PDB file of C-alpha atoms in Angstrom:
ATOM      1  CA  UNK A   1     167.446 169.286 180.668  1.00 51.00           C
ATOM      2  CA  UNK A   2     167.754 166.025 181.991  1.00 58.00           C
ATOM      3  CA  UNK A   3     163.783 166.124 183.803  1.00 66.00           C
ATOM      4  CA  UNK A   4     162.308 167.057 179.624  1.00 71.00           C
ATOM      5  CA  UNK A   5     162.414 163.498 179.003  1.00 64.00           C
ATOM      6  CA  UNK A   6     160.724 162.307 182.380  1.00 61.00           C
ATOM      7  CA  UNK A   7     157.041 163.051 180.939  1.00 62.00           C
ATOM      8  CA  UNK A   8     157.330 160.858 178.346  1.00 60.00           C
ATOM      9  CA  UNK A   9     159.371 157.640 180.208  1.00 57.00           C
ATOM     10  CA  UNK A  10     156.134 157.937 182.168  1.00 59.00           C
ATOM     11  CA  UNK A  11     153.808 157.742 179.555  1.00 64.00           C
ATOM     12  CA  UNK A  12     155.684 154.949 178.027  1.00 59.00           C
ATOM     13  CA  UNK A  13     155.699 153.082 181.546  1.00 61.00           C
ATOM     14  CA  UNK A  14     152.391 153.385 181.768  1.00 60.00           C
ATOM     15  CA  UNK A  15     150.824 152.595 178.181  1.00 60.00           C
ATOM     16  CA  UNK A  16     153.705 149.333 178.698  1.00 60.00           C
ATOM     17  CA  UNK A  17     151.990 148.383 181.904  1.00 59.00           C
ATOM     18  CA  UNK A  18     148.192 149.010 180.896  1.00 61.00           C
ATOM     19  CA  UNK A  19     148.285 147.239 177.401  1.00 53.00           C
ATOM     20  CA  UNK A  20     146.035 144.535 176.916  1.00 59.00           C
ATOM     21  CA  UNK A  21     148.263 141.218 177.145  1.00 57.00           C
ATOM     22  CA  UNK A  22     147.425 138.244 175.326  1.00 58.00           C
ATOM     23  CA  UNK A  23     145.091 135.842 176.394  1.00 59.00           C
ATOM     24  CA  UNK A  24     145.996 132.442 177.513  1.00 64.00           C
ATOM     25  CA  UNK A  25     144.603 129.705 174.820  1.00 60.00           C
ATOM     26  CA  UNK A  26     143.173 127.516 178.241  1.00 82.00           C
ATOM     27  CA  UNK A  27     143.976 123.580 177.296  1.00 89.00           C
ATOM     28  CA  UNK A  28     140.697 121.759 176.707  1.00 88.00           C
ATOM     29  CA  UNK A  29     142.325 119.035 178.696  1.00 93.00           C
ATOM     30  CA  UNK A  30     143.344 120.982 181.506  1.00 93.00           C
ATOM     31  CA  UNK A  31     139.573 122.245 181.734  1.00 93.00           C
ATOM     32  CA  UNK A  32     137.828 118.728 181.755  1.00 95.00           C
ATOM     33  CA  UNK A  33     140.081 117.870 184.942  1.00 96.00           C
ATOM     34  CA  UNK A  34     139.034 120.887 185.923  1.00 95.00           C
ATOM     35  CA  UNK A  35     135.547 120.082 185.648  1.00 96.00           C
ATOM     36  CA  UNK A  36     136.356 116.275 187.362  1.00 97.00           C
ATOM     37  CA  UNK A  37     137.814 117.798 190.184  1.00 97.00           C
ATOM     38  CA  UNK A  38     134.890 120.374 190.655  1.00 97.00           C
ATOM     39  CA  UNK A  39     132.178 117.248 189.543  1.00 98.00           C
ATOM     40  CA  UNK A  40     134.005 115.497 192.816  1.00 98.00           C
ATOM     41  CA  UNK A  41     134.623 117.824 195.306  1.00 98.00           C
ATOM     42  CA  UNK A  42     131.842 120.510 195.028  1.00 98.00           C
ATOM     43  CA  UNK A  43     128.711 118.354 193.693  1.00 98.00           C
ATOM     44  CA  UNK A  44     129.587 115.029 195.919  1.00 98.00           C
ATOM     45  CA  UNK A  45     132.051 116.010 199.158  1.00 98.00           C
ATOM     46  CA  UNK A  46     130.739 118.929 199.806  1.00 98.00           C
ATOM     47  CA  UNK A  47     126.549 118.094 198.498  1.00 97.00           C
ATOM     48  CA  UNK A  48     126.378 121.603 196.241  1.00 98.00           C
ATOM     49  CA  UNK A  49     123.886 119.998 193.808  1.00 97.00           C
ATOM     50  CA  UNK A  50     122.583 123.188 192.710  1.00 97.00           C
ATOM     51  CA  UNK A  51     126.524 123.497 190.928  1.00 97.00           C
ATOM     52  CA  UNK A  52     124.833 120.479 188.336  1.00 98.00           C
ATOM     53  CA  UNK A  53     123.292 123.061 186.755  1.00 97.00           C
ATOM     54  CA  UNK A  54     126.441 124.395 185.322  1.00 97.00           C
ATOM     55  CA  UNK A  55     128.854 121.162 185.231  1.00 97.00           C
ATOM     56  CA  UNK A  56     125.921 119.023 183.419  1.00 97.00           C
ATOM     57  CA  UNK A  57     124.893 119.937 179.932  1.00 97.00           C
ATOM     58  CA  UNK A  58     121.080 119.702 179.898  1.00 96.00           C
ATOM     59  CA  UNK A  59     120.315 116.981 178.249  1.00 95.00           C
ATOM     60  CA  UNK A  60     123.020 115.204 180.280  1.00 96.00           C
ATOM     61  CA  UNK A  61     122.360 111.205 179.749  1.00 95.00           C
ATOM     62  CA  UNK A  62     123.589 109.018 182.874  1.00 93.00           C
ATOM     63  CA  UNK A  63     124.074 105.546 181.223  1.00 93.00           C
ATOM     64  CA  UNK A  64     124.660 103.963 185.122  1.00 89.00           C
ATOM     65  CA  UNK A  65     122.258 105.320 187.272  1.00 75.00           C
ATOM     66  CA  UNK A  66     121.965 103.719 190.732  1.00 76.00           C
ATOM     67  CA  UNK A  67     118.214 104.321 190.142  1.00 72.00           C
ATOM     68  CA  UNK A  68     116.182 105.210 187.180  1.00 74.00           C
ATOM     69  CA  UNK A  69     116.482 109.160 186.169  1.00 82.00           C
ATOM     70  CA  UNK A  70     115.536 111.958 183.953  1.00 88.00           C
ATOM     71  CA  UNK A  71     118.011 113.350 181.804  1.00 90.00           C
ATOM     72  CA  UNK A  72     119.791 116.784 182.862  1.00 93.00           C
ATOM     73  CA  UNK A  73     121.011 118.246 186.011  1.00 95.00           C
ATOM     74  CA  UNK A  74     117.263 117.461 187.502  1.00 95.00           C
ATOM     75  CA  UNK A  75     117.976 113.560 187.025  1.00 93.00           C
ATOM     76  CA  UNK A  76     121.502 113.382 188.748  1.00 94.00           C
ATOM     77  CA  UNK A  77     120.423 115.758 192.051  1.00 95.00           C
ATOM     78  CA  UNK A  78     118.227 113.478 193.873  1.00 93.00           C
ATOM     79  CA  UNK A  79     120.587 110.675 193.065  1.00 93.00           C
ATOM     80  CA  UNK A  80     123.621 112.755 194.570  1.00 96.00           C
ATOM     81  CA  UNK A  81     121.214 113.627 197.612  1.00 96.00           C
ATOM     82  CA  UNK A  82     119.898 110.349 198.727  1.00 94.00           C
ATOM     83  CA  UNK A  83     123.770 108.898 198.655  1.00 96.00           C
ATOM     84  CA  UNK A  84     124.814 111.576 200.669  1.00 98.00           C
ATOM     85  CA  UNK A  85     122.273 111.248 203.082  1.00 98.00           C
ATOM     86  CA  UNK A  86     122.702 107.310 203.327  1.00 98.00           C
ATOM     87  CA  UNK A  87     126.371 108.313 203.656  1.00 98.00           C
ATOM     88  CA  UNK A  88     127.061 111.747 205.760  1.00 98.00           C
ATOM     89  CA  UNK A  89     130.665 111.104 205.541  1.00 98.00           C
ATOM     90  CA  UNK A  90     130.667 110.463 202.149  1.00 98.00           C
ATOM     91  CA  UNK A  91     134.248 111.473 200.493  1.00 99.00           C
ATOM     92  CA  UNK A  92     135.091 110.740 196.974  1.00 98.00           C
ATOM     93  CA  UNK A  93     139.662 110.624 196.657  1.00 98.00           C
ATOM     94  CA  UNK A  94     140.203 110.661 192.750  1.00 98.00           C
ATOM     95  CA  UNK A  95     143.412 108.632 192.368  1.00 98.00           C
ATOM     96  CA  UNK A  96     143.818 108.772 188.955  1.00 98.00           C
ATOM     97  CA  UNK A  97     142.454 111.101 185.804  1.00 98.00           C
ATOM     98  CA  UNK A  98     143.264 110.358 181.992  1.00 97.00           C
ATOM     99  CA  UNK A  99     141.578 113.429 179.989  1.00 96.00           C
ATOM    100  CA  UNK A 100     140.977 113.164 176.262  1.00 95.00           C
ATOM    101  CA  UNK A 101     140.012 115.224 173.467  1.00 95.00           C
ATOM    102  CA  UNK A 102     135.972 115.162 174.503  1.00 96.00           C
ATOM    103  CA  UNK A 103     136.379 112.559 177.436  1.00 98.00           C
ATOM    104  CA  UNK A 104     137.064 112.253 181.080  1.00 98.00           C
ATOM    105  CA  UNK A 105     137.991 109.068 182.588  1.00 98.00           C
ATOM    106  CA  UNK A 106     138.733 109.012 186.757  1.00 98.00           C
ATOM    107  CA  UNK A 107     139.456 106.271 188.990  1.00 99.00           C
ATOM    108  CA  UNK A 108     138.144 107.635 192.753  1.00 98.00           C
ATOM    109  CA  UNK A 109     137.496 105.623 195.582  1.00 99.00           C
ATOM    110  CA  UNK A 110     134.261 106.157 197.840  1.00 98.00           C
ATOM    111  CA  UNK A 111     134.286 105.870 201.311  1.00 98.00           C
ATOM    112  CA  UNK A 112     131.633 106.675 203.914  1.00 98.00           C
ATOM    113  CA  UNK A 113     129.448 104.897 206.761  1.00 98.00           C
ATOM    114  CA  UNK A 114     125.956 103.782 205.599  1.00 98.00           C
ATOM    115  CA  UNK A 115     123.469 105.617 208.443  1.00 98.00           C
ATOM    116  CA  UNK A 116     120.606 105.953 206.231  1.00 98.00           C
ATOM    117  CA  UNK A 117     118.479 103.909 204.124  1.00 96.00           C
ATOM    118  CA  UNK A 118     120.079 103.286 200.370  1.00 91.00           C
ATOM    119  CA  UNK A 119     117.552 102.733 197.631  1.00 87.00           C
ATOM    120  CA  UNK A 120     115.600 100.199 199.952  1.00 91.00           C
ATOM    121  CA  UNK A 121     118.676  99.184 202.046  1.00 93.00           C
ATOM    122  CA  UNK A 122     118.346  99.543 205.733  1.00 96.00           C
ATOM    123  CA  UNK A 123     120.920 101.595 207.484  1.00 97.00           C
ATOM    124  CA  UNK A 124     123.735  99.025 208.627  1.00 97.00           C
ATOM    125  CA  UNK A 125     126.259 101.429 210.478  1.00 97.00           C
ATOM    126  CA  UNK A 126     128.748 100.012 208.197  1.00 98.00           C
ATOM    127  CA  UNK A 127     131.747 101.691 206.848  1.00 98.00           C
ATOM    128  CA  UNK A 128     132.111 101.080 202.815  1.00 98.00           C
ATOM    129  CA  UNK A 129     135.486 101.468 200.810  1.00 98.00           C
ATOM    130  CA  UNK A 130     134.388 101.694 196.916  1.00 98.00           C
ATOM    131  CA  UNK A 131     136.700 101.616 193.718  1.00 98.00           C
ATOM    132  CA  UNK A 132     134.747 103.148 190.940  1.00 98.00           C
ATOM    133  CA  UNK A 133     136.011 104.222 187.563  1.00 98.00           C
ATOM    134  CA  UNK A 134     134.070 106.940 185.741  1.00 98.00           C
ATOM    135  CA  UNK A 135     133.914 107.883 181.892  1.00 98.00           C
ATOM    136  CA  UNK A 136     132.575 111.525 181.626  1.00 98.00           C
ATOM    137  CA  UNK A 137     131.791 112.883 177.702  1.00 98.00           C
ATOM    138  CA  UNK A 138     132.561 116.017 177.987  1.00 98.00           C
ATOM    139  CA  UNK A 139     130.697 118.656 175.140  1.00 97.00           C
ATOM    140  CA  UNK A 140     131.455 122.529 175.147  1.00 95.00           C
ATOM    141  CA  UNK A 141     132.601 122.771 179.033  1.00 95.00           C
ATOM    142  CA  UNK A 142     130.397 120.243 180.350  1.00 97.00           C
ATOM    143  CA  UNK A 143     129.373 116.747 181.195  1.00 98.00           C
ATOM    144  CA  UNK A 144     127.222 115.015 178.469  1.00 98.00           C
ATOM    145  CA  UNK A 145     126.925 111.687 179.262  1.00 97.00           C
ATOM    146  CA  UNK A 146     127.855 109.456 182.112  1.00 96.00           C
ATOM    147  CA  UNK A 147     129.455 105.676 182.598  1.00 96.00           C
ATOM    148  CA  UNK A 148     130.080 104.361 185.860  1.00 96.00           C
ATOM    149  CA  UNK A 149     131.472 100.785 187.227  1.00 96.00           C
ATOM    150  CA  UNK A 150     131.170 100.708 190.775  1.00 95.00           C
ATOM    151  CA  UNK A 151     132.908  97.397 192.360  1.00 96.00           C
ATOM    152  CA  UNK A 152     129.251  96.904 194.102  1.00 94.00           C
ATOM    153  CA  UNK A 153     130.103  93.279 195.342  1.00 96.00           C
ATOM    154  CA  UNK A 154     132.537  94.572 197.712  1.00 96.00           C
ATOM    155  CA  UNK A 155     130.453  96.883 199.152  1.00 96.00           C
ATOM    156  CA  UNK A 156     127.217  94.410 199.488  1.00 95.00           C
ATOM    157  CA  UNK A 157     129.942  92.661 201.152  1.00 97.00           C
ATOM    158  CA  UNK A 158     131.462  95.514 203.390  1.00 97.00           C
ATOM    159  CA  UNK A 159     127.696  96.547 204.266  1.00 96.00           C
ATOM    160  CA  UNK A 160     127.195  92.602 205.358  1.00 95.00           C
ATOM    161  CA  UNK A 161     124.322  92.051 202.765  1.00 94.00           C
ATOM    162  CA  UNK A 162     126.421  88.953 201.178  1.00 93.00           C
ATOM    163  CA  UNK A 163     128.748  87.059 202.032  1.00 90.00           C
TER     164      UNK A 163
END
């Protein structure tokens, strides 16, 4: 008598454990420091530039290139490339991110030893510690546009080119 009612616990158990479960609601801020981190660590530490293609929206606008660019993912990847190869150690650390409704704002430091050419600058064998602090407009799930202030004068001075 008692094994008549086993057929259906089972049922139960398993309609209970196979029912679709709601979805998380994923918090828009939460995603752009996702997309910081990956913007960071994939595209600049580790030199996947082909990953632009899905972090930058395509009409991406970089308001503070370090040389004159194309809009889109095409402008930013031979910017990203030339740095890194100036800089094979390159390493970005973000110390701080403040997301907003739409907006991204990181401070990161930039280390790395200049052993290449940078836009016209001979290779000095220098090491370089940067503070930068980037604004990133973020528009459905990816970067729009692009600020940057880069504390250049210490690294002009780190590299020896002033005094």
């Amino acid at each position: 008598m008692k094994n008549k009612y086993l057929p259906f616990l089972l049922i139960a158990m398993v309609a209970a454990c196979t029912a679709p479960q709601p979805q998380k609601i994923k918090d828009p801020l939460e995603i752009n420091r996702t997309i910081g981190q990956r913007y960071f660590e994939e595209v600049w530490n580790q030199g996947k530039v082909d990953l632009l293609d899905s972090l930058l929206a395509p009409g991406y606008i970089n308001h503070t290139p370090s040389a004159p660019t194309v809009p889109g993912p095409e402008g930013l990847k031979p910017i990203v490339l030339a740095i890194r190869k100036a800089f094979p150690d390159l390493h970005y650390e973000i110390q701080d991110m403040i997301p907003a409704p739409g907006y991204l704002t990181m401070r990161v430091v930039m280390t790395g030893t200049q052993q290449d050419t940078l836009f016209g600058l001979p290779p000095t064998g220098k090491p370089v510690k940067v503070l930068q602090i980037n604004i990133e407009k973020i528009v459905d799930g990816r970067i729009a546009e692009h600020w940057r202030v880069t504390d250049e004068l210490t690294m002009m001075k780190q590299l020896g080119v002033v005094k």
